[in-house]
Tab-separated table of C-alpha atoms in Angstrom:
chain	number	residue	atom	x	y	z
C	661	MET	CA	169.690	-12.691	-24.078
C	662	LYS	CA	172.486	-15.254	-23.958
C	663	LYS	CA	173.128	-14.678	-27.652
C	664	ILE	CA	173.420	-10.916	-27.103
C	665	LEU	CA	175.744	-11.468	-24.132
C	666	LEU	CA	177.895	-13.838	-26.171
C	667	GLN	CA	178.138	-11.300	-28.998
C	668	TRP	CA	179.099	-8.586	-26.502
C	669	LEU	CA	181.793	-10.782	-24.940
C	670	THR	CA	183.145	-11.689	-28.373
C	671	GLY	CA	183.314	-8.022	-29.308
C	672	MET	CA	185.109	-7.166	-26.081
C	673	CYS	CA	187.662	-9.915	-26.702
C	674	ILE	CA	188.369	-8.529	-30.178
C	675	LEU	CA	188.778	-5.009	-28.785
C	676	LEU	CA	191.057	-6.219	-25.996
C	677	SER	CA	193.214	-8.261	-28.376
C	678	GLY	CA	193.485	-5.223	-30.623
C	679	SER	CA	194.471	-3.065	-27.660
C	680	VAL	CA	197.130	-5.588	-26.644
C	681	ALA	CA	198.518	-5.654	-30.178
C	682	LEU	CA	198.543	-1.839	-30.275
C	683	ALA	CA	200.264	-1.698	-26.893
C	684	GLN	CA	202.891	-4.153	-28.104
C	685	LYS	CA	203.432	-2.052	-31.216
C	686	ASP	CA	203.737	1.131	-29.145
C	687	LYS	CA	206.201	-0.640	-26.869
C	688	GLN	CA	208.361	-1.382	-29.893
C	689	LEU	CA	208.691	2.374	-30.458
C	690	SER	CA	209.271	3.430	-26.871
C	691	GLU	CA	212.119	5.825	-26.171
C	692	LYS	CA	214.071	3.062	-24.480
C	693	ARG	CA	213.683	0.698	-27.427
C	694	ILE	CA	214.597	3.360	-29.987
C	695	ARG	CA	217.755	4.219	-28.063
C	696	GLU	CA	218.654	0.536	-27.647
C	697	VAL	CA	218.354	-0.180	-31.349
C	698	MET	CA	220.179	3.008	-32.382
C	699	HIS	CA	223.131	2.257	-30.136
C	700	ALA	CA	223.160	-1.393	-31.183
C	701	ALA	CA	223.309	-0.309	-34.835
C	702	TYR	CA	226.079	2.166	-34.081
C	703	GLU	CA	228.214	-0.453	-32.343
C	704	LYS	CA	227.463	-3.059	-35.000
C	705	TYR	CA	228.522	-0.916	-37.952
C	706	ARG	CA	230.921	1.704	-36.600
C	707	ASN	CA	233.954	-0.248	-37.847
C	708	THR	CA	232.383	-1.385	-41.121
C	709	THR	CA	234.572	-0.788	-44.153
C	710	GLY	CA	233.843	-0.772	-47.862
C	711	GLY	CA	232.932	1.820	-50.430
C	712	ALA	CA	234.751	5.055	-51.171
C	713	ASN	CA	234.119	8.794	-50.882
C	714	ALA	CA	232.737	10.512	-53.994
C	715	SER	CA	235.986	11.256	-55.837
C	716	TYR	CA	234.487	13.223	-58.733
C	717	ILE	CA	233.745	16.122	-56.360
C	718	PRO	CA	237.119	17.092	-54.821
C	719	TYR	CA	235.656	18.493	-51.602
C	720	LEU	CA	233.805	15.256	-50.821
C	721	ALA	CA	236.862	13.139	-51.561
C	722	ASP	CA	238.668	14.761	-48.626
C	723	ILE	CA	235.996	14.166	-45.927
C	724	ASP	CA	237.087	11.807	-43.139
C	725	PRO	CA	235.650	8.398	-44.127
C	726	LYS	CA	235.414	7.310	-40.481
C	727	LEU	CA	232.737	9.876	-39.595
C	728	TYR	CA	229.450	8.185	-38.658
C	729	GLY	CA	226.230	9.423	-37.114
C	730	ILE	CA	222.622	8.327	-36.592
C	731	ALA	CA	219.589	10.444	-35.644
C	732	ILE	CA	215.896	9.660	-35.258
C	733	CYS	CA	213.114	12.243	-35.068
C	734	THR	CA	209.671	11.091	-33.977
C	735	ALA	CA	206.414	12.634	-35.164
C	736	ASP	CA	205.927	14.188	-31.722
C	737	GLY	CA	209.288	15.981	-31.892
C	738	GLN	CA	211.629	13.777	-29.872
C	739	VAL	CA	215.136	13.617	-31.380
C	740	TYR	CA	217.627	10.871	-30.522
C	741	GLU	CA	221.264	10.907	-31.641
C	742	VAL	CA	224.432	8.859	-31.514
C	743	GLY	CA	227.842	9.404	-33.120
C	744	ASP	CA	229.003	12.337	-35.247
C	745	THR	CA	225.559	13.890	-35.591
C	746	LYS	CA	226.807	17.488	-35.381
C	747	PHE	CA	229.361	17.216	-38.170
C	748	GLU	CA	228.349	19.440	-41.090
C	749	PHE	CA	228.448	17.594	-44.411
C	750	GLY	CA	227.105	18.211	-47.896
C	751	ILE	CA	223.378	17.530	-48.153
C	752	GLU	CA	223.788	16.811	-51.875
C	753	SER	CA	220.869	14.978	-53.542
C	754	ILE	CA	218.788	14.837	-50.383
C	755	SER	CA	218.062	18.513	-51.090
C	756	LYS	CA	216.107	17.371	-54.165
C	757	VAL	CA	213.300	16.153	-51.910
C	758	PHE	CA	212.770	19.556	-50.348
C	759	VAL	CA	213.130	21.549	-53.564
C	760	LEU	CA	210.506	19.180	-54.988
C	761	ALA	CA	208.291	20.044	-52.009
C	762	LEU	CA	208.689	23.745	-52.870
C	763	ALA	CA	207.884	23.246	-56.556
C	764	MET	CA	204.912	21.065	-55.676
C	765	ARG	CA	203.675	23.682	-53.207
C	766	ASP	CA	203.906	26.458	-55.799
C	767	ARG	CA	202.890	24.544	-58.930
C	768	GLY	CA	200.808	21.625	-57.673
C	769	ALA	CA	201.319	17.870	-57.702
C	770	LYS	CA	199.627	17.394	-61.104
C	771	ALA	CA	201.898	19.949	-62.759
C	772	ILE	CA	204.970	18.123	-61.456
C	773	GLU	CA	203.640	14.840	-62.832
C	774	ASP	CA	202.894	16.348	-66.235
C	775	SER	CA	205.890	18.659	-66.691
C	776	ILE	CA	208.710	16.788	-64.951
C	777	GLY	CA	207.627	13.157	-64.564
C	778	VAL	CA	207.327	10.847	-61.566
C	779	ASN	CA	208.211	7.366	-62.822
C	780	ALA	CA	211.466	5.647	-61.903
C	781	THR	CA	214.181	5.799	-64.559
C	782	GLY	CA	215.912	2.597	-63.463
C	783	MET	CA	219.224	4.223	-64.382
C	784	PRO	CA	222.078	6.053	-62.632
C	785	PHE	CA	221.398	9.500	-61.132
C	786	ASN	CA	223.262	11.331	-63.927
C	787	SER	CA	222.049	9.243	-66.853
C	788	VAL	CA	221.629	10.811	-70.296
C	789	MET	CA	220.003	7.652	-71.636
C	790	ALA	CA	217.194	8.057	-69.098
C	791	VAL	CA	216.184	11.167	-71.045
C	792	GLU	CA	216.782	9.774	-74.522
C	793	LEU	CA	214.909	6.503	-74.025
C	794	ASN	CA	211.712	8.088	-72.689
C	795	PRO	CA	209.500	9.178	-75.612
C	796	ARG	CA	208.007	12.009	-73.538
C	797	ARG	CA	211.464	12.973	-72.177
C	798	ALA	CA	209.919	12.715	-68.720
C	799	VAL	CA	212.355	11.997	-65.933
C	800	ASN	CA	211.948	12.122	-62.159
C	801	PRO	CA	212.462	14.989	-59.671
C	802	LEU	CA	214.981	12.944	-57.693
C	803	VAL	CA	217.527	12.287	-60.449
C	804	ASN	CA	219.814	15.066	-61.626
C	805	ALA	CA	217.931	15.798	-64.851
C	806	GLY	CA	214.556	15.985	-63.134
C	807	ALA	CA	215.894	17.909	-60.176
C	808	MET	CA	217.331	20.626	-62.404
C	809	ALA	CA	214.075	20.764	-64.367
C	810	THR	CA	212.151	20.969	-61.083
C	811	ASN	CA	214.338	23.881	-60.029
C	812	SER	CA	213.617	25.618	-63.338
C	813	PHE	CA	209.883	25.030	-62.745
C	814	ILE	CA	209.708	27.055	-59.504
C	815	PRO	CA	207.943	30.353	-60.258
C	816	ALA	CA	210.014	33.431	-59.409
C	817	ALA	CA	210.753	36.816	-60.927
C	818	SER	CA	214.510	36.477	-60.513
C	819	SER	CA	217.297	34.125	-59.518
C	820	ALA	CA	217.570	35.908	-56.170
C	821	GLU	CA	213.857	35.469	-55.467
C	822	LYS	CA	214.008	31.777	-56.359
C	823	TRP	CA	217.000	31.219	-54.090
C	824	THR	CA	215.182	32.985	-51.249
C	825	LYS	CA	212.274	30.585	-51.712
C	826	ILE	CA	214.605	27.571	-51.642
C	827	ASP	CA	216.520	28.878	-48.641
C	828	ASP	CA	213.333	29.631	-46.709
C	829	ILE	CA	211.714	26.242	-47.217
C	830	ILE	CA	214.929	24.381	-46.367
C	831	ALA	CA	215.117	26.428	-43.141
C	832	LYS	CA	211.514	25.585	-42.272
C	833	PHE	CA	212.065	21.872	-42.835
C	834	ALA	CA	215.262	21.888	-40.741
C	835	GLY	CA	214.016	24.225	-38.033
C	836	ARG	CA	217.097	26.390	-38.507
C	837	ARG	CA	218.812	28.332	-41.295
C	838	LEU	CA	221.332	26.118	-43.090
C	839	SER	CA	224.419	27.576	-44.745
C	840	VAL	CA	225.990	26.679	-48.071
C	841	ILE	CA	229.469	25.164	-47.749
C	842	GLU	CA	231.225	27.566	-50.100
C	843	GLN	CA	234.183	25.260	-50.733
C	844	LEU	CA	231.800	22.461	-51.729
C	845	TYR	CA	229.771	24.831	-53.918
C	846	ALA	CA	232.937	25.942	-55.725
C	847	SER	CA	234.074	22.332	-56.091
C	848	GLU	CA	230.758	21.253	-57.587
C	849	THR	CA	230.503	24.267	-59.877
C	850	ALA	CA	233.937	23.486	-61.303
C	851	THR	CA	232.935	19.891	-62.086
C	852	ASN	CA	229.267	20.118	-63.179
C	853	GLN	CA	229.769	20.070	-66.961
C	854	HIS	CA	227.802	16.826	-67.257
C	855	ASN	CA	224.829	18.331	-65.444
C	856	ARG	CA	224.895	21.356	-67.697
C	857	ALA	CA	224.869	19.085	-70.737
C	858	ILE	CA	221.840	17.204	-69.375
C	859	ALA	CA	220.034	20.500	-68.784
C	860	TRP	CA	220.665	21.577	-72.377
C	861	LEU	CA	219.400	18.202	-73.596
C	862	LEU	CA	216.142	18.630	-71.663
C	863	TYR	CA	215.855	22.183	-72.966
C	864	SER	CA	216.178	20.940	-76.541
C	865	TYR	CA	213.161	18.702	-75.942
C	866	GLY	CA	211.075	21.457	-74.332
C	867	ARG	CA	211.290	19.866	-70.871
C	868	PHE	CA	213.209	22.671	-69.164
C	869	TYR	CA	211.330	25.717	-67.861
C	870	GLY	CA	213.804	28.479	-67.086
C	871	ASP	CA	217.230	29.886	-67.751
C	872	ILE	CA	219.678	26.982	-67.929
C	873	SER	CA	222.699	28.630	-66.303
C	874	GLU	CA	220.568	30.049	-63.493
C	875	SER	CA	218.758	26.772	-62.811
C	876	VAL	CA	221.875	24.621	-62.849
C	877	ASP	CA	223.616	27.078	-60.550
C	878	LEU	CA	220.734	27.129	-58.046
C	879	TYR	CA	220.518	23.331	-58.178
C	880	THR	CA	224.256	23.092	-57.484
C	881	ARG	CA	224.025	25.588	-54.638
C	882	ALA	CA	221.154	23.705	-52.997
C	883	CYS	CA	223.177	20.484	-53.163
C	884	SER	CA	225.987	22.335	-51.370
C	885	TYR	CA	224.072	23.051	-48.167
C	886	GLY	CA	225.863	21.944	-45.034
C	887	SER	CA	223.661	19.746	-42.879
C	888	HIS	CA	223.991	17.762	-39.687
C	889	THR	CA	222.567	14.259	-39.334
C	890	ARG	CA	220.193	15.779	-36.781
C	891	ASP	CA	219.029	18.338	-39.376
C	892	LEU	CA	218.209	15.590	-41.846
C	893	ALA	CA	216.238	13.631	-39.249
C	894	ILE	CA	214.101	16.703	-38.482
C	895	MET	CA	213.645	17.558	-42.166
C	896	ALA	CA	212.542	14.002	-42.910
C	897	GLY	CA	210.494	14.017	-39.707
C	898	THR	CA	208.501	16.936	-41.111
C	899	LEU	CA	207.388	14.707	-43.984
C	900	ALA	CA	206.633	11.904	-41.526
C	901	ASN	CA	204.488	14.389	-39.580
C	902	ASN	CA	202.252	15.393	-42.511
C	903	GLY	CA	204.214	18.509	-43.416
C	904	VAL	CA	204.440	19.976	-39.902
C	905	ASN	CA	207.925	20.341	-38.420
C	906	PRO	CA	207.707	18.100	-35.326
C	907	VAL	CA	210.205	20.211	-33.366
C	908	THR	CA	209.132	23.771	-34.215
C	909	LYS	CA	205.457	22.812	-34.815
C	910	GLU	CA	205.414	25.045	-37.921
C	911	ALA	CA	203.332	23.870	-40.889
C	912	VAL	CA	205.756	23.770	-43.830
C	913	ILE	CA	203.694	22.240	-46.654
C	914	ASP	CA	200.134	21.043	-47.078
C	915	GLU	CA	199.632	17.525	-45.750
C	916	ALA	CA	198.055	16.423	-49.045
C	917	LEU	CA	201.442	16.823	-50.770
C	918	CYS	CA	203.318	14.484	-48.436
C	919	PRO	CA	202.062	11.186	-49.937
C	920	LYS	CA	203.081	12.411	-53.406
C	921	ILE	CA	206.585	13.333	-52.233
C	922	LEU	CA	206.977	10.056	-50.339
C	923	ALA	CA	205.807	8.072	-53.370
C	924	THR	CA	208.484	9.753	-55.482
C	925	MET	CA	211.090	8.864	-52.876
C	926	MET	CA	209.905	5.266	-52.886
C	927	THR	CA	210.301	4.939	-56.645
C	928	GLU	CA	213.586	6.836	-57.189
C	929	GLY	CA	215.183	7.674	-53.850
C	930	PHE	CA	218.220	5.455	-54.439
C	931	TYR	CA	218.456	5.690	-58.233
C	932	ASP	CA	219.132	2.344	-59.931
C	933	SER	CA	219.318	0.553	-56.569
C	934	THR	CA	215.932	1.820	-55.318
C	935	GLY	CA	214.295	-1.573	-55.803
C	936	GLY	CA	216.775	-3.195	-53.444
C	937	TRP	CA	216.214	-0.514	-50.819
C	938	VAL	CA	212.411	-0.892	-50.906
C	939	TYR	CA	212.737	-4.688	-50.961
C	940	HIS	CA	214.676	-4.596	-47.686
C	941	THR	CA	212.944	-1.718	-45.893
C	942	GLY	CA	209.559	-0.989	-47.465
C	943	LEU	CA	210.070	2.728	-46.795
C	944	PRO	CA	210.419	5.941	-48.779
C	945	GLY	CA	213.968	7.237	-48.479
C	946	LYS	CA	216.643	9.340	-50.140
C	947	SER	CA	220.405	9.200	-50.359
C	948	GLY	CA	223.054	11.792	-51.194
C	949	VAL	CA	226.650	11.400	-52.339
C	950	GLY	CA	227.744	13.415	-49.299
C	951	GLY	CA	227.082	10.230	-47.318
C	952	GLY	CA	223.674	11.004	-45.849
C	953	ILE	CA	220.521	8.889	-46.080
C	954	ILE	CA	217.021	9.545	-44.778
C	955	ALA	CA	214.118	7.111	-44.331
C	956	ILE	CA	210.541	7.996	-43.415
C	957	VAL	CA	207.860	6.045	-41.568
C	958	PRO	CA	204.689	8.081	-42.221
C	959	GLY	CA	202.958	9.201	-39.051
C	960	LYS	CA	205.674	7.817	-36.785
C	961	LEU	CA	209.274	8.867	-37.287
C	962	ALA	CA	212.194	9.509	-39.599
C	963	ILE	CA	215.723	8.127	-39.487
C	964	ALA	CA	218.898	9.748	-40.799
C	965	ALA	CA	222.358	8.243	-40.983
C	966	PHE	CA	225.666	9.593	-42.274
C	967	SER	CA	228.918	7.992	-43.400
C	968	PRO	CA	230.934	9.231	-46.433
C	969	PRO	CA	232.061	6.024	-48.242
C	970	LEU	CA	229.628	5.133	-51.045
C	971	ASP	CA	228.687	2.047	-53.050
C	972	HIS	CA	228.614	1.898	-56.880
C	973	ALA	CA	225.210	3.634	-57.024
C	974	GLY	CA	226.257	6.580	-54.832
C	975	ASN	CA	224.672	5.406	-51.562
C	976	SER	CA	226.500	5.345	-48.230
C	977	VAL	CA	227.537	1.760	-47.473
C	978	LYS	CA	227.441	2.132	-43.696
C	979	ALA	CA	224.290	4.273	-43.610
C	980	LEU	CA	222.422	1.739	-45.755
C	981	LYS	CA	223.292	-1.118	-43.423
C	982	THR	CA	222.408	1.025	-40.417
C	983	LEU	CA	218.969	1.987	-41.653
C	984	GLU	CA	218.130	-1.525	-42.787
C	985	TYR	CA	219.060	-2.820	-39.337
C	986	ILE	CA	216.998	-0.209	-37.475
C	987	VAL	CA	213.976	-0.758	-39.727
C	988	GLU	CA	214.151	-4.508	-39.165
C	989	GLU	CA	214.669	-4.317	-35.401
C	990	LEU	CA	211.885	-1.768	-34.852
C	991	ARG	CA	209.653	-3.435	-37.455
C	992	LEU	CA	209.063	-0.205	-39.329
C	993	ASN	CA	208.504	-1.670	-42.813
C	994	ILE	CA	205.145	-0.221	-43.889
C	995	LEU	CA	204.651	-3.123	-46.321
C	996	ASP	CA	204.839	-5.658	-43.489
C	997	ALA	CA	201.415	-6.162	-41.873
C	998	ARG	CA	202.550	-8.799	-39.365
C	999	LYS	CA	201.756	-8.103	-35.719
């Protein structure tokens, strides 16, 4: 009897210690703590300098480099903001994540792996060598080559139908209809010769799946969406919430696709500096040359930050520092099992 009682007491102690640890973890992510850390990050980095706006796209070169915003969206739909979170900026390469979600929804995860590729290239986002050095000419949906191929892989009877699909899924992820910044779209179209050349190279190897001009144009248009930092937090929050928009409660994609999308982000979300990002944060994320960055903590929350000046790899200097700080302070690194 004593032995049974001792075993019961031991079990209760384990359960209680686990409950205490869980309570401590939940406390770390309380509304108060999230707001404290967000505001601390904002004050810490608001005057940070370094980097430069993307000069190869004229529209982006002219954006005020002092703009800075942070937003967090939790899996239960709470959104917290500080700074210039309502300023509309170019979504740029962050759109690749959501176009990938569309292609994966319509074609399946295996088809993406086989026809596009999912391994990291280890090279810049617009690399030609990344195509030439891979014997299978496989790339990754989150670099320019793979993103254009992914766009070409979306089944549709016409360019208009494909754009409607893209526009609809972006709207569902954001919880509102986003608009293309026409000046940015024109600016990118006038300077996308390199992307067109990459698309033709993939086509020559049989790794492009639609009309080249149409696909490059739709890719360029999707990169030209205007988004707020708040939009990006909600879009990323939908992936954190197993494909259900945490604000609108609408199911956007099947939950089984989310781990595949997040894995792709973890291997190529920051191009040739992805290893450094994962080393410091342990999270799937994605950057865009418009100055935005998203990071996702599966099942918990998503963080978005925006600041136009970029580092050599095309990632926002200030947004990177901000997200790394928030992840560390809230202990969000999914590779860190410490209590």
